[in-house]
Amino acid sequence: ADALGRQLVTREFDELTAFGCAALAARGIGRTLALPAGKQAVIAPGRNAGAWRDRFADGVARARNWRRS
């Protein structure tokens, strides 16, 4: 949310990564898994999100022409 400067909406589900792995495995054998019912979670950018993005962009700009000897 901070990096994008936007609200993110996701599921309130503790094992979402594990579920994604299981869903990919099921898809490999021609099956699909339905995500369990649950509430949505909204993640809003923090108060310092703009400052974080500016600092990150500055670091990228300074590193752009950096080379190791």
PDB file of C-alpha atoms in Angstrom, residues 3 13 15-18 22-24 28 31-32 34 43 49-50 53 55 58 62 66:
ATOM      1  CA  ALA A   3       4.770   1.641  -2.328  1.00  0.00           C
ATOM      2  CA  PHE A  13      -7.026 -15.427   5.471  1.00  0.00           C
ATOM      3  CA  GLU A  15      -2.554 -19.024   5.020  1.00  0.00           C
ATOM      4  CA  LEU A  16      -3.069 -17.261   1.691  1.00  0.00           C
ATOM      5  CA  THR A  17       0.412 -18.176   0.381  1.00  0.00           C
ATOM      6  CA  ALA A  18      -0.048 -21.846   1.227  1.00  0.00           C
ATOM      7  CA  ALA A  22      -2.150 -25.687  -3.221  1.00  0.00           C
ATOM      8  CA  ALA A  23      -4.332 -24.027  -5.875  1.00  0.00           C
ATOM      9  CA  LEU A  24      -1.458 -24.120  -8.385  1.00  0.00           C
ATOM     10  CA  GLY A  28      -1.732 -28.903 -12.520  1.00  0.00           C
ATOM     11  CA  ARG A  31      -8.821 -29.216 -10.603  1.00  0.00           C
ATOM     12  CA  THR A  32      -9.628 -25.888  -8.999  1.00  0.00           C
ATOM     13  CA  ALA A  34     -12.282 -22.236  -4.115  1.00  0.00           C
ATOM     14  CA  ILE A  43      -4.792  -1.972   3.859  1.00  0.00           C
ATOM     15  CA  ALA A  49       4.043   6.677   2.340  1.00  0.00           C
ATOM     16  CA  GLY A  50       4.921   9.683   0.162  1.00  0.00           C
ATOM     17  CA  ARG A  53       8.442   6.633  -2.098  1.00  0.00           C
ATOM     18  CA  ARG A  55      13.417   8.308  -0.514  1.00  0.00           C
ATOM     19  CA  ASP A  58      16.213   9.045  -4.649  1.00  0.00           C
ATOM     20  CA  ARG A  62      21.740   7.657  -7.103  1.00  0.00           C
ATOM     21  CA  TRP A  66      26.922   3.188  -9.921  1.00  0.00           C
TER      22      TRP A  66
END
